[in-house]
Short mmCIF file of C-alpha atoms in Angstrom, two decimals:
data_model
loop_
_atom_site.label_atom_id
_atom_site.label_comp_id
_atom_site.label_asym_id
_atom_site.label_seq_id
_atom_site.Cartn_x
_atom_site.Cartn_y
_atom_site.Cartn_z
CA MET P 51 -24.38 1.88 6.13
CA SER P 52 -24.92 -1.16 7.56
CA GLY P 53 -27.04 -2.77 10.10
CA ASP P 54 -27.82 -5.56 7.62
CA ARG P 55 -24.45 -7.32 7.77
CA GLU P 56 -23.18 -8.33 11.17
CA THR P 57 -20.44 -10.54 12.53
CA GLU P 58 -21.10 -13.40 14.92
CA ASN P 59 -20.74 -11.13 17.96
CA GLY P 60 -23.44 -8.76 16.73
CA GLN P 61 -21.03 -6.09 15.52
CA PRO P 62 -21.63 -4.58 12.06
CA ALA P 63 -19.18 -6.04 9.56
CA ARG P 64 -16.00 -4.01 9.21
CA PRO P 65 -16.06 -2.11 5.91
CA GLU P 66 -13.23 -2.25 3.40
CA LEU P 67 -11.99 0.92 1.76
CA GLY P 68 -12.57 0.62 -1.98
CA ASN P 69 -11.08 2.20 -5.08
CA VAL P 70 -10.90 6.00 -5.30
CA VAL P 71 -12.63 7.94 -8.08
CA VAL P 72 -11.70 11.59 -8.55
CA GLY P 73 -13.27 14.17 -10.83
CA ILE P 74 -10.85 16.45 -12.71
CA ASP P 75 -11.64 19.50 -14.81
CA GLY P 76 -8.44 21.50 -15.20
CA SER P 77 -9.02 23.73 -12.18
CA PRO P 78 -6.35 24.14 -9.46
CA ALA P 79 -8.82 22.75 -6.90
CA ALA P 80 -9.39 19.63 -9.01
CA ARG P 81 -5.64 19.08 -9.39
CA THR P 82 -5.25 19.39 -5.63
CA ALA P 83 -8.11 16.92 -5.20
CA ALA P 84 -6.47 14.48 -7.65
CA LEU P 85 -3.19 14.48 -5.72
CA TRP P 86 -5.05 14.16 -2.42
CA ALA P 87 -7.05 11.26 -3.88
CA ALA P 88 -3.83 9.64 -5.07
CA ALA P 89 -2.45 9.70 -1.54
CA GLU P 90 -5.75 8.24 -0.30
CA ALA P 91 -5.64 5.44 -2.88
CA ALA P 92 -2.01 4.70 -1.98
CA ARG P 93 -2.90 4.41 1.71
CA ARG P 94 -5.70 2.01 0.84
CA GLY P 95 -3.63 -0.01 -1.61
CA ARG P 96 -6.34 0.58 -4.22
CA THR P 97 -6.66 1.95 -7.75
CA LEU P 98 -7.05 5.67 -8.44
CA HIS P 99 -9.60 6.27 -11.20
CA LEU P 100 -9.38 9.69 -12.89
CA VAL P 101 -12.63 10.89 -14.45
CA HIS P 102 -13.15 13.87 -16.72
CA ALA P 103 -16.85 14.43 -17.39
CA ALA P 104 -16.78 16.02 -20.83
CA ASP P 105 -20.59 16.36 -20.92
CA THR P 106 -20.59 15.56 -24.64
CA ASP P 107 -24.03 13.93 -24.58
CA ARG P 108 -25.57 17.29 -23.69
CA ARG P 109 -23.17 19.35 -25.80
CA ALA P 110 -24.07 17.28 -28.89
CA LEU P 111 -27.53 18.82 -28.79
CA PHE P 112 -26.18 22.25 -29.78
CA ALA P 113 -22.52 21.85 -30.82
CA ASP P 114 -21.12 20.60 -34.13
CA ALA P 115 -18.99 17.47 -34.50
CA GLU P 116 -15.75 19.47 -34.70
CA THR P 117 -16.44 21.17 -31.36
CA ILE P 118 -17.28 17.84 -29.72
CA GLN P 119 -14.03 16.36 -31.03
CA THR P 120 -12.08 19.30 -29.63
CA VAL P 121 -13.75 18.85 -26.24
CA ARG P 122 -12.76 15.18 -26.25
CA GLU P 123 -9.16 15.94 -27.21
CA VAL P 124 -8.84 18.52 -24.45
CA GLY P 125 -10.28 16.01 -22.00
CA ARG P 126 -7.83 13.29 -23.05
CA ASP P 127 -4.90 15.69 -22.67
CA LEU P 128 -6.11 16.69 -19.21
CA LEU P 129 -6.39 13.06 -18.14
CA THR P 130 -2.91 12.31 -19.47
CA ASP P 131 -1.34 15.33 -17.77
CA THR P 132 -3.02 14.56 -14.45
CA ALA P 133 -2.05 10.90 -14.60
CA GLU P 134 1.57 11.90 -15.22
CA ALA P 135 1.52 14.30 -12.27
CA VAL P 136 0.11 11.56 -10.04
CA ARG P 137 2.63 8.95 -11.20
CA GLU P 138 5.49 11.38 -10.61
CA ARG P 139 4.51 11.50 -6.93
CA PHE P 140 3.17 7.97 -6.59
CA PRO P 141 5.11 5.85 -9.11
CA ASP P 142 3.76 2.53 -7.78
CA LEU P 143 0.11 3.56 -7.72
CA SER P 144 -2.37 1.90 -10.10
CA VAL P 145 -4.03 4.72 -12.08
CA SER P 146 -6.86 4.43 -14.59
CA ARG P 147 -8.59 7.10 -16.68
CA GLU P 148 -12.04 7.73 -18.05
CA LEU P 149 -13.28 10.37 -20.47
CA GLY P 150 -17.00 10.43 -19.69
CA ARG P 151 -19.84 11.61 -21.88
CA GLN P 152 -22.21 12.50 -19.03
CA GLU P 153 -22.47 15.66 -16.95
CA PRO P 154 -20.15 15.63 -13.91
CA VAL P 155 -22.46 14.44 -11.15
CA SER P 156 -23.94 11.54 -13.12
CA GLY P 157 -20.54 10.64 -14.55
CA LEU P 158 -18.88 10.40 -11.15
CA LEU P 159 -21.75 8.39 -9.67
CA ALA P 160 -21.55 5.91 -12.55
CA ALA P 161 -17.76 5.62 -12.29
CA ALA P 162 -17.88 4.87 -8.55
CA GLY P 163 -20.28 1.97 -8.92
CA ARG P 164 -21.41 0.35 -5.66
CA ASN P 165 -18.20 0.42 -3.63
CA GLY P 166 -15.93 3.25 -4.73
CA THR P 167 -15.19 6.49 -2.93
CA ILE P 168 -15.71 9.71 -4.89
CA VAL P 169 -13.32 12.64 -4.39
CA VAL P 170 -14.02 16.14 -5.71
CA GLY P 171 -12.48 19.56 -5.27
CA HIS P 172 -14.43 22.37 -3.65
CA ARG P 173 -14.31 24.54 -6.78
CA GLY P 174 -14.83 23.82 -10.47
CA LEU P 175 -13.71 24.86 -13.93
CA GLY P 176 -13.93 23.54 -17.47
CA GLY P 177 -16.09 20.41 -17.52
CA PHE P 178 -17.62 21.41 -14.21
CA ALA P 179 -18.03 25.11 -15.01
CA THR P 180 -21.58 24.67 -16.26
CA LEU P 181 -22.58 24.21 -12.61
CA MET P 182 -22.51 26.75 -9.81
CA LEU P 183 -19.54 26.96 -7.46
CA GLY P 184 -19.61 23.99 -5.16
CA SER P 185 -22.66 22.39 -6.77
CA VAL P 186 -20.78 19.35 -8.07
CA GLY P 187 -19.58 18.47 -4.60
CA LEU P 188 -23.02 19.17 -3.18
CA GLY P 189 -24.80 17.25 -5.91
CA VAL P 190 -22.57 14.19 -5.63
CA ALA P 191 -22.67 14.20 -1.82
CA ALA P 192 -26.47 14.46 -1.83
CA ARG P 193 -27.10 11.78 -4.46
CA ALA P 194 -24.33 9.24 -3.99
CA ASP P 195 -24.87 5.84 -2.42
CA VAL P 196 -21.13 5.66 -1.72
CA PRO P 197 -18.80 7.86 0.37
CA VAL P 198 -17.95 11.27 -1.08
CA ILE P 199 -14.94 13.34 -0.01
CA VAL P 200 -14.82 17.07 -0.75
CA VAL P 201 -11.21 18.24 -0.52
CA ARG P 202 -10.94 21.44 1.46
CA GLY P 203 -8.27 23.19 3.53
CA GLU P 204 -4.76 24.36 2.77
CA ASP P 205 -2.87 22.47 0.07
CA GLU P 206 0.26 21.85 2.15
CA ARG P 207 -1.44 21.58 5.52
CA PRO P 208 0.63 19.52 7.99
CA GLU P 209 -0.94 16.28 9.14
CA THR P 210 -2.51 16.23 12.58
CA GLY P 211 -2.74 12.45 12.99
CA THR P 212 -6.47 12.66 13.74
CA VAL P 213 -9.64 11.63 11.92
CA LEU P 214 -12.69 13.42 13.29
CA ALA P 215 -16.10 11.74 13.23
CA ALA P 216 -19.22 13.85 13.80
CA VAL P 217 -21.57 11.47 15.63
CA HIS P 218 -25.14 11.94 16.78
CA ASP P 219 -26.64 8.70 18.10
CA PRO P 220 -26.14 4.89 18.17
CA SER P 221 -27.43 4.51 14.60
CA ASP P 222 -24.13 6.07 13.46
CA LEU P 223 -22.13 2.93 14.23
CA GLY P 224 -22.18 1.58 10.67
CA TRP P 225 -20.62 4.57 8.94
CA LEU P 226 -18.45 5.21 12.00
CA LEU P 227 -16.66 1.93 11.35
CA LEU P 228 -15.73 3.31 7.93
CA ALA P 229 -14.26 6.37 9.67
CA ALA P 230 -12.30 3.95 11.86
CA ALA P 231 -10.97 2.23 8.74
CA GLU P 232 -9.91 5.64 7.39
CA ALA P 233 -8.04 6.33 10.64
CA GLU P 234 -6.32 2.95 10.55
CA ALA P 235 -5.20 3.50 6.95
CA ARG P 236 -3.60 6.77 8.06
CA LYS P 237 -2.14 5.29 11.25
CA ALA P 238 -4.07 8.08 12.95
CA SER P 239 -6.34 8.30 15.97
CA LEU P 240 -10.13 8.57 15.73
CA ARG P 241 -11.94 11.31 17.66
CA LEU P 242 -15.70 11.09 18.05
CA GLU P 243 -17.25 14.54 18.36
CA SER P 244 -20.88 14.80 19.47
CA VAL P 245 -22.47 18.24 19.59
CA TRP P 246 -25.30 18.81 22.04
CA ASN P 247 -27.17 21.86 20.85
CA VAL P 248 -29.45 22.99 23.67
CA PHE P 249 -31.45 25.16 21.25
CA ALA P 250 -32.65 21.98 19.56
CA HIS P 251 -34.64 21.14 22.68
CA VAL P 252 -35.68 24.48 24.14
CA GLY P 253 -39.24 25.44 23.25
CA ARG P 254 -40.66 21.94 23.08
CA VAL P 255 -43.79 21.23 25.06
CA ALA P 256 -43.04 20.72 28.76
CA THR P 257 -39.27 21.06 28.32
CA MET P 258 -37.72 21.31 31.81
CA LEU P 259 -34.18 21.83 33.05
CA ASP P 260 -34.01 18.27 34.34
CA ASP P 261 -35.08 17.05 30.86
CA LEU P 262 -32.13 18.92 29.34
CA ASP P 263 -29.75 17.51 31.93
CA GLY P 264 -30.99 14.02 31.16
CA ILE P 265 -30.53 14.56 27.44
CA ALA P 266 -26.97 15.75 28.02
CA ARG P 267 -26.14 12.68 30.12
CA ARG P 268 -27.63 10.43 27.47
CA ARG P 269 -25.50 12.02 24.74
CA VAL P 270 -22.35 11.44 26.80
CA ARG P 271 -23.34 7.82 27.43
CA GLU P 272 -24.12 7.20 23.76
CA ALA P 273 -20.80 8.70 22.63
CA LYS P 274 -18.94 6.47 25.08
CA GLU P 275 -20.83 3.39 23.93
CA LEU P 276 -20.05 4.18 20.29
CA ALA P 277 -16.37 4.62 21.14
CA ASP P 278 -16.33 1.31 23.03
CA ARG P 279 -17.90 -0.55 20.10
CA VAL P 280 -15.38 0.94 17.67
CA ARG P 281 -12.55 -0.14 19.98
CA ARG P 282 -13.89 -3.69 20.00
CA ALA P 283 -14.00 -3.73 16.20
CA HIS P 284 -10.58 -2.02 15.89
CA PRO P 285 -8.62 -3.00 19.00
CA GLY P 286 -5.40 -1.38 17.81
CA LEU P 287 -6.98 2.00 17.10
CA ASN P 288 -6.74 4.94 19.51
CA VAL P 289 -10.35 6.14 19.91
CA THR P 290 -11.43 9.14 21.99
CA HIS P 291 -14.83 10.74 22.41
CA HIS P 292 -16.07 14.17 23.39
CA VAL P 293 -19.45 15.85 23.76
CA GLU P 294 -19.44 19.58 23.09
CA THR P 295 -22.24 21.85 24.23
CA GLY P 296 -23.05 24.90 22.15
CA THR P 297 -25.62 26.76 20.10
CA SER P 298 -24.23 26.08 16.60
CA THR P 299 -23.51 22.51 15.54
CA PRO P 300 -21.86 23.52 12.24
CA GLY P 301 -19.74 26.16 14.00
CA ILE P 302 -18.41 23.71 16.58
CA LEU P 303 -17.56 21.08 13.96
CA ILE P 304 -15.92 23.61 11.65
CA GLU P 305 -13.70 24.77 14.51
CA ALA P 306 -12.92 21.16 15.46
CA SER P 307 -11.87 20.45 11.86
CA ARG P 308 -8.80 22.64 12.39
CA GLY P 309 -7.26 19.75 14.29
CA ALA P 310 -8.16 16.95 11.86
CA ASP P 311 -6.84 15.44 8.65
CA LEU P 312 -10.32 14.29 7.65
CA LEU P 313 -13.81 14.96 9.01
CA VAL P 314 -16.29 12.12 8.49
CA MET P 315 -20.03 12.32 8.98
CA GLY P 316 -23.08 10.26 8.07
CA ARG P 317 -25.87 11.26 5.73
CA GLY P 318 -29.40 10.15 6.46
CA GLY P 319 -31.93 8.80 4.00
CA ARG P 320 -33.90 10.84 1.52
CA PRO P 321 -37.23 12.17 2.80
CA LEU P 322 -39.93 9.68 1.74
CA GLY P 323 -37.24 8.04 -0.36
CA LEU P 324 -37.43 10.84 -2.94
CA GLY P 325 -34.88 13.38 -4.12
CA PRO P 326 -31.41 14.22 -2.83
CA ALA P 327 -30.86 14.93 0.84
CA LEU P 328 -27.98 16.87 2.35
CA GLY P 329 -28.56 18.51 5.70
CA ARG P 330 -27.52 22.01 6.72
CA VAL P 331 -24.61 20.72 8.83
CA ALA P 332 -23.09 18.77 5.95
CA HIS P 333 -23.76 21.71 3.63
CA ALA P 334 -21.90 24.08 5.98
CA LEU P 335 -18.96 21.71 6.42
CA ILE P 336 -18.51 21.18 2.68
CA HIS P 337 -18.24 24.95 2.28
CA HIS P 338 -16.30 25.96 5.40
CA ALA P 339 -14.40 23.07 7.04
CA HIS P 340 -10.63 23.40 7.47
CA CYS P 341 -9.94 19.85 6.26
CA PRO P 342 -11.42 17.45 3.70
CA VAL P 343 -14.96 16.30 4.51
CA GLU P 344 -16.22 12.77 3.90
CA ILE P 345 -19.98 12.24 3.68
CA VAL P 346 -21.05 8.61 4.13
CA PRO P 347 -24.65 7.55 3.43
CA HIS P 348 -26.11 5.44 6.24
CA THR P 349 -27.07 2.84 3.63
CA PHE P 350 -23.53 2.33 2.32
CA PRO P 351 -22.88 -1.46 2.33
CA ALA P 352 -20.15 -2.98 4.45
CA SER P 353 -18.67 -4.86 1.53
CA GLY P 354 -15.44 -5.03 -0.38
CA PRO P 355 -14.30 -2.84 -3.28
CA GLY P 356 -15.71 -3.27 -6.74
CA PRO P 357 -13.71 -4.33 -9.80
CA THR P 358 -10.61 -2.37 -10.70
CA ALA P 359 -11.20 0.11 -13.50
CA THR P 360 -8.88 0.36 -16.50
CA ASP P 361 -7.97 3.19 -18.85
CA HIS P 362 -10.82 3.76 -21.26
CA ASP P 363 -12.77 6.27 -23.30
CA ASP P 364 -16.40 5.29 -23.27
CA GLY P 365 -17.10 5.56 -26.97
CA PRO P 366 -18.04 8.24 -29.47
CA ALA P 367 -20.40 11.00 -28.45
#
């Protein structure tokens, strides 16, 4: 996210949390994700937009009109049932619905626009069943230009009051301010976790013990500086930082996620600007973390939410 927009004091502009878009497909994981997304939208004071990607554009190539109509009717019923379940728990929440014609990844990306946050479950069924287990979450997280949250962990997991941010270097400040906004919305603390993996440096030309010691000190200093800058941008937020040394970055972050309500991490740019990019750490967290995982592209703009969506069915297939 961010280095383009700055405040007068040189700080990146504080991001606003936008509307929440959640993909539903009839699976238990998607229903859990929808209710989690509803709570997220309520905390933000934003609209929850329910999307069922019926994939009728592709289906129309081999299915007859009656089958397509049945698919659409099932999708409408699913949207209605999910909206009712959400409103039962969150009666004051603004909820909109969309029966999409595209496949799930493209449909969710289109629904989120430039400023939404996409929420998906970690398993799929129905409209998402044409893809492999976990591939919708992976595909959206790799391709989206907006934050993506994959809902993981136990359904009734007690809150810990902590948002965990997996930081690496000073370039993380932009998306880290979005993690700070998430913590503020939850009235939670923000914990910056930096993993120093010594194996990442051993074996390089002329690597010496004093080089490794210097790298470790630099990581501690950078984590502290990031924490200080977040505190200046969010003076009321409790921010802590920690540098963990180990041989497995994903393993350390997965273990740390046991004590968090949300784990947030940045996603770098696509190699040469081409194709989706999702690193091995993000891939491991999406599959194994003990709490929901939010992936934020470094290019995500620090700007306000887009227009509020309304109930609609985007035309005949």
